[in-house]
XYZ file of C-alpha atoms in Angstrom:
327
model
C 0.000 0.000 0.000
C 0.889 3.595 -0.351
C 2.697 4.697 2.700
C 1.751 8.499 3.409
C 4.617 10.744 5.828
C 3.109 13.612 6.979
C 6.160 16.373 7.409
C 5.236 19.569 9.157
C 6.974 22.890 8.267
C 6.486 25.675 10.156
C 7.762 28.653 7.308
C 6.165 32.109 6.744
C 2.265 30.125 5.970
C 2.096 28.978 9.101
C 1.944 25.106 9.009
C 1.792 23.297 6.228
C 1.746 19.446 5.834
C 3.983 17.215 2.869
C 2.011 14.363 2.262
C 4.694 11.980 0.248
C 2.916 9.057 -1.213
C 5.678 6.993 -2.367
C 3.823 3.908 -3.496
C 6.395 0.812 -3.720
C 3.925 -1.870 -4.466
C 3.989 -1.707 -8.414
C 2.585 -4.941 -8.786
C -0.278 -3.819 -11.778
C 1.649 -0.571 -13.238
C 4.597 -2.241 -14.522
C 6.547 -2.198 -11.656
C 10.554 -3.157 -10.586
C 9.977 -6.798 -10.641
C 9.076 -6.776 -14.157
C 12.503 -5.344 -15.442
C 13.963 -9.113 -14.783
C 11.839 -10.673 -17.020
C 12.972 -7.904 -19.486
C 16.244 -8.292 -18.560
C 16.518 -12.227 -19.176
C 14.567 -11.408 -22.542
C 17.490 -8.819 -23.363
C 20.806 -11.429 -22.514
C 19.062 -13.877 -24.597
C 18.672 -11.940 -27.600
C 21.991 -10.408 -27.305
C 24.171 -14.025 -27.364
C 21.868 -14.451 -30.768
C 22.607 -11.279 -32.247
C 26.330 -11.471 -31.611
C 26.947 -14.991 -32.390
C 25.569 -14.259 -35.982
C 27.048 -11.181 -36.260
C 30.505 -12.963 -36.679
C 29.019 -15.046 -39.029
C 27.834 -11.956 -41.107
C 30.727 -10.182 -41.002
C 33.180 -12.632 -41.890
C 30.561 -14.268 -45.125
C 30.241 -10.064 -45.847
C 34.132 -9.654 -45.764
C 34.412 -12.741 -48.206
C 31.284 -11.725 -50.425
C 32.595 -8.443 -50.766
C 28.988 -7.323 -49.845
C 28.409 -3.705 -48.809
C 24.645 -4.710 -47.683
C 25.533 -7.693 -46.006
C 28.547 -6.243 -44.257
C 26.775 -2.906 -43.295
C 24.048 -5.542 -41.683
C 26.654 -6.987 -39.853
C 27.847 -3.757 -38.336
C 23.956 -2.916 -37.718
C 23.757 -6.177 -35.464
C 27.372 -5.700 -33.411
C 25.634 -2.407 -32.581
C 22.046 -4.330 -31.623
C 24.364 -6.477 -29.335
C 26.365 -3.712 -27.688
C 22.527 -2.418 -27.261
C 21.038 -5.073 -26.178
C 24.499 -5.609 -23.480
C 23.299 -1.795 -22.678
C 19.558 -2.525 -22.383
C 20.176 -6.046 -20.376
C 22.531 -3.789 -17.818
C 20.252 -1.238 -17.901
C 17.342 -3.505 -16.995
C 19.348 -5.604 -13.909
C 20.215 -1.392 -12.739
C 16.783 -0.164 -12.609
C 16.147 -3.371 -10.162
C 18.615 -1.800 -7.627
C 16.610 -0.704 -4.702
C 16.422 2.467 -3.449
C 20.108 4.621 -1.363
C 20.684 7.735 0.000
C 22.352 9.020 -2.982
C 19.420 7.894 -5.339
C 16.097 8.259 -3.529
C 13.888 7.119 -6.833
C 15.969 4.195 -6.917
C 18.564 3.600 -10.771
C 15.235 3.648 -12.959
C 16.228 6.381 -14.981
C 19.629 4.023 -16.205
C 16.939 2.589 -18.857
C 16.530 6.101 -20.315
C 20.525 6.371 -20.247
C 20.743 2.818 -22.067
C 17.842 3.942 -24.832
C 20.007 7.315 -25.023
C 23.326 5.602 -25.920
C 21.419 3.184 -28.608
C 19.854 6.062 -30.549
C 23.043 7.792 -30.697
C 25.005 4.626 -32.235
C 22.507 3.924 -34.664
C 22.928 7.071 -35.820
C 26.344 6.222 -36.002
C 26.359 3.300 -37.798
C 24.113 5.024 -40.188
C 26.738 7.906 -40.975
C 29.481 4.862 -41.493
C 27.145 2.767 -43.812
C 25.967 5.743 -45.783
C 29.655 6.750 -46.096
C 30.677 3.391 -47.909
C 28.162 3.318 -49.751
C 28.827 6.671 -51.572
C 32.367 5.004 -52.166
C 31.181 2.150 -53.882
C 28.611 4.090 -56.496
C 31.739 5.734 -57.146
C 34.135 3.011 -57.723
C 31.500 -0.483 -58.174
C 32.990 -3.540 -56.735
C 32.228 -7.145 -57.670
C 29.596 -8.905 -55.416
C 29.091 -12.659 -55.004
C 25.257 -12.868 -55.205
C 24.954 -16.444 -53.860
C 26.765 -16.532 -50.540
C 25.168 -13.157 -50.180
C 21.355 -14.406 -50.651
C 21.908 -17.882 -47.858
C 23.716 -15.578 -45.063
C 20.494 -13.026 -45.480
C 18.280 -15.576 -45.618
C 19.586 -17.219 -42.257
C 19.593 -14.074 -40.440
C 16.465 -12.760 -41.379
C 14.958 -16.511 -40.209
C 17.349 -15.242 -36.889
C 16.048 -12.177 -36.896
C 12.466 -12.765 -36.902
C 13.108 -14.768 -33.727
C 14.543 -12.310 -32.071
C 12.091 -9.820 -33.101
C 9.264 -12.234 -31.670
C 11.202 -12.598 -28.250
C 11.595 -9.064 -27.657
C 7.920 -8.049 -28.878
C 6.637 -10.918 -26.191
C 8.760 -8.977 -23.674
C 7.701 -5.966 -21.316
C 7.815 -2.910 -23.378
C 10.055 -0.775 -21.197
C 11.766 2.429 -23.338
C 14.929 -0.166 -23.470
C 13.302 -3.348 -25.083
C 11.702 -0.622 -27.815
C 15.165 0.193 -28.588
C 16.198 -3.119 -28.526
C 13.740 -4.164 -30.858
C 14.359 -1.204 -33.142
C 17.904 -2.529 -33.659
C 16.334 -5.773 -34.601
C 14.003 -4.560 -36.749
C 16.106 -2.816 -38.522
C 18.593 -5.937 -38.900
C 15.640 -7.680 -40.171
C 15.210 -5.074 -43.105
C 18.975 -5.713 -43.165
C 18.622 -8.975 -43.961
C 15.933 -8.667 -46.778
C 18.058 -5.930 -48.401
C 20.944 -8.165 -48.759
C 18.493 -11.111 -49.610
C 17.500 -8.597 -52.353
C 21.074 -7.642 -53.224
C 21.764 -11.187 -53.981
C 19.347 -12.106 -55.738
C 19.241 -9.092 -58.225
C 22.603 -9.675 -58.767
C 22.571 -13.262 -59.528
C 19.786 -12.695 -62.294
C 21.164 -9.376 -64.022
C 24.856 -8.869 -62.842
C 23.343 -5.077 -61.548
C 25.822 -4.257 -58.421
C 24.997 -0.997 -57.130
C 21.835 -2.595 -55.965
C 24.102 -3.709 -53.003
C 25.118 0.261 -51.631
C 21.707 1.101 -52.875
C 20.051 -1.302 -50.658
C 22.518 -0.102 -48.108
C 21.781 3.211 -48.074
C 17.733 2.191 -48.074
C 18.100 0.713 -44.983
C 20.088 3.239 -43.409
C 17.170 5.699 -43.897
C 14.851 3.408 -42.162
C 17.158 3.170 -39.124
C 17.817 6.964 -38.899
C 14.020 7.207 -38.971
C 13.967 4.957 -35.710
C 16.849 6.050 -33.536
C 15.407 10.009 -34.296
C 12.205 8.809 -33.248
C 13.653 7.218 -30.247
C 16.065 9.708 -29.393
C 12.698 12.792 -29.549
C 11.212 10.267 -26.676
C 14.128 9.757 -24.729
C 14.926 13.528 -24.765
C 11.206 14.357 -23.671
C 11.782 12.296 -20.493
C 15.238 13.578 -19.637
C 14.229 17.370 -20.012
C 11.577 16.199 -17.251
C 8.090 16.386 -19.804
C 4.774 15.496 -19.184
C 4.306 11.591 -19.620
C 2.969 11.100 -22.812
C -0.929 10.234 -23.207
C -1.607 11.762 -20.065
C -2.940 15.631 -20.070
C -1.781 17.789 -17.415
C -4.636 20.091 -17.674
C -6.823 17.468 -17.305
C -5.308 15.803 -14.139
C -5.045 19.231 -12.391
C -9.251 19.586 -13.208
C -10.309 15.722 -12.021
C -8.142 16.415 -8.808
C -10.034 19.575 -8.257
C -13.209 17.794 -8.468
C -12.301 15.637 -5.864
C -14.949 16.099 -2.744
C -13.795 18.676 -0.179
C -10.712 19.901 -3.229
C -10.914 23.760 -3.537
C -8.173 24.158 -6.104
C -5.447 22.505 -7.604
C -1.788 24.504 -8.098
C 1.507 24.171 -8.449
C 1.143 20.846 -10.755
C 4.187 18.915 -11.921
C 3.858 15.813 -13.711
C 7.175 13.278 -15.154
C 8.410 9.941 -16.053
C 11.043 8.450 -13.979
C 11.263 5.703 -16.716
C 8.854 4.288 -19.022
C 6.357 2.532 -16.869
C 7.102 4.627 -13.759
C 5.059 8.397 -13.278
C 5.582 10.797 -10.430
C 3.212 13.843 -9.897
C 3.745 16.817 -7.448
C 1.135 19.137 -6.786
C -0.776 21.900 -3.918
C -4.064 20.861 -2.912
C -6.144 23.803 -1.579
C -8.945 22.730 0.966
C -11.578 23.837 3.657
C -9.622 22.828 6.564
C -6.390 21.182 7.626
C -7.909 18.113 9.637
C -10.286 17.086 6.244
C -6.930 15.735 4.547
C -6.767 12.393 5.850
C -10.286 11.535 3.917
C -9.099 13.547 1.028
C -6.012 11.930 0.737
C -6.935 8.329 -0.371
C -9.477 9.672 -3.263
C -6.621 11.862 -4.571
C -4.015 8.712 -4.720
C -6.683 6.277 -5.745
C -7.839 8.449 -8.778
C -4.289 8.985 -9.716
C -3.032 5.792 -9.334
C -6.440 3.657 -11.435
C -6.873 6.246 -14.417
C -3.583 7.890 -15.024
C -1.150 4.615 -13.306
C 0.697 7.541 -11.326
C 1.939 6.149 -8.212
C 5.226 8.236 -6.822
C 2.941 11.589 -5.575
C 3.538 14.341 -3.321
C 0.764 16.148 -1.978
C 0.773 19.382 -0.310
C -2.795 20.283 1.691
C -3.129 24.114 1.988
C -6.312 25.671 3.505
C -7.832 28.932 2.505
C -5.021 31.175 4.392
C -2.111 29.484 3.361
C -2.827 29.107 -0.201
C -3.127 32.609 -0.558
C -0.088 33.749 0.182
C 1.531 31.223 -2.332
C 2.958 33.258 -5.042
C 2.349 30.890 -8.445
C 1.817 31.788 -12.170
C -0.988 33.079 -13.470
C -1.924 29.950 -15.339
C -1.310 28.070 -12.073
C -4.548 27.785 -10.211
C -7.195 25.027 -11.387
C -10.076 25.802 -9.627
C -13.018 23.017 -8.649
């Protein structure tokens, strides 16, 4: 249950009570015990990726197969992400200390951070070569090519499947970005090889290259805009702040609703601060519970801290004009 610690400070308002509802049972909001099972998913996936990706590299080297070398590269950077997601994942287990009082959720963020920005990477390196090769075309061995790409597409789709079972923490969707874009990867090469066994066409194999490239930028932006929103501290997505601050104030014995912050501490965790304006001072212990229960069934926001303020006090708060949500 949530447990409520009621801190009194006695500062210019006269006395005001901190209600901190830190709720630690996450059992039905994708909670800490979870991020094993997400974890496990993560270590498996990554000794697949990386045992192929030898396999790739070395029939890509002897090919001579932009498409199926650039996948290569693409899946030692899925494993290096999925090593980053799996560590990530065993981190935000770690309970609670001193120095971190919400707990190492936010490492999952860190891990998603540090996959966007090598796929970008790898994007700039395989876009690179490619422009080489339309320049000077190289001869590509269309057969080897086509049963590598086959095989890890077939590998790929598994892995794709394991992660998508998964718990879809910001660090598995990474995770299975990298995959996914291995798997068009694969099918480019596939594609490679085979156009180049029936007309002899090679820069199919940079052009493929370069196709797939696009599709990965496309991902790690998209990832990297989401992972940004939660580090700069935004409002979780789906939910609207606005709308929380009104259903609060409508709460029985609420006056008004003010000083309203609402963030992700990682993607299946929400925190919400916020000043609660009421009649009088000894009414909070019956508001209390309707505030934390709406918050916690309809918007799955379970780290809150709750200020009561009666009449007196909450006019001498100095807020923004845009602050006050009246019932």
């Amino acid at each position: 249950m949530a447990h409520t610690h009621d801190h009194t400070h006695d500062g210019g308002h006269g006395h005001a009570h901190h209600d901190h509802d830190h709720d630690h049972d996450h059992g039905g909001l994708g909670g800490h015990h979870h991020h094993g099972g997400s974890g496990r998913v993560l270590v498996f996936s990554l000794l697949l990726t990386l045992s192929f990706a030898v396999v790739e590299a070395v029939g890509g080297w002897w090919a001579d197969s932009l498409a199926l070398m650039s996948d290569a590269g693409h899946m030692f950077t899925d494993s290096s992400s999925l090593a980053i997601g799996a560590l990530a994942a065993w981190m935000a287990k770690r309970p609670v200390s001193k120095m971190h009082s919400f707990g190492l959720q936010r490492a999952e963020v860190l891990g998603a951070l540090i996959n966007a920005v090598l796929m970008i990477v790898v994007v700039v390196a395989i876009a690179v070569s490619a422009i080489e090769r339309f320049a000077e075309p190289r001869s590509v061995a269309g057969a080897p090519v086509m049963i590598i790409a086959a095989i890890g597409l077939l590998m790929n789709i598994g892995v794709a499947v394991i992660l998508m079972r998964g718990e879809q923490t910001m660090n598995v969707r990474g995770a299975l970005i990298h995959v996914i874009g291995d798997l068009l990867g694969s099918v480019a090469a596939l594609a490679a090889g085979l156009i180049i066994i029936l007309t002899g066409w090679m820069p199919i194999d940079p052009l493929l290259s370069l196709l797939v490239s696009v599709l990965i930028l496309v991902s790690a932006v998209r990832l990297l805009r989401d992972v940004v929103h939660v580090l700069m501290e935004g409002v979780p997505k789906g939910v609207d702040a606005g709308a929380v601050g009104r259903e609060l104030a409508d709460v029985e014995g609420v006056r008004s609703v003010h000083d309203l912050h609402i963030w992700s501490l990682s993607s299946s965790q929400r925190a919400l601060a916020a000043h609660i304006e009421i009649a009088r001072l000894s009414e909070w212990q019956a508001i209390l519970p309707r505030l934390q229960r709406l918050l916690a069934d309809k918007y799955a926001i379970t780290h809150t801290t709750l200020q009561p303020e009666d009449r007196a006090t909450a006019r001498d708060c100095v807020c923004e004009p845009d602050c006050g949500i009246a019932s």
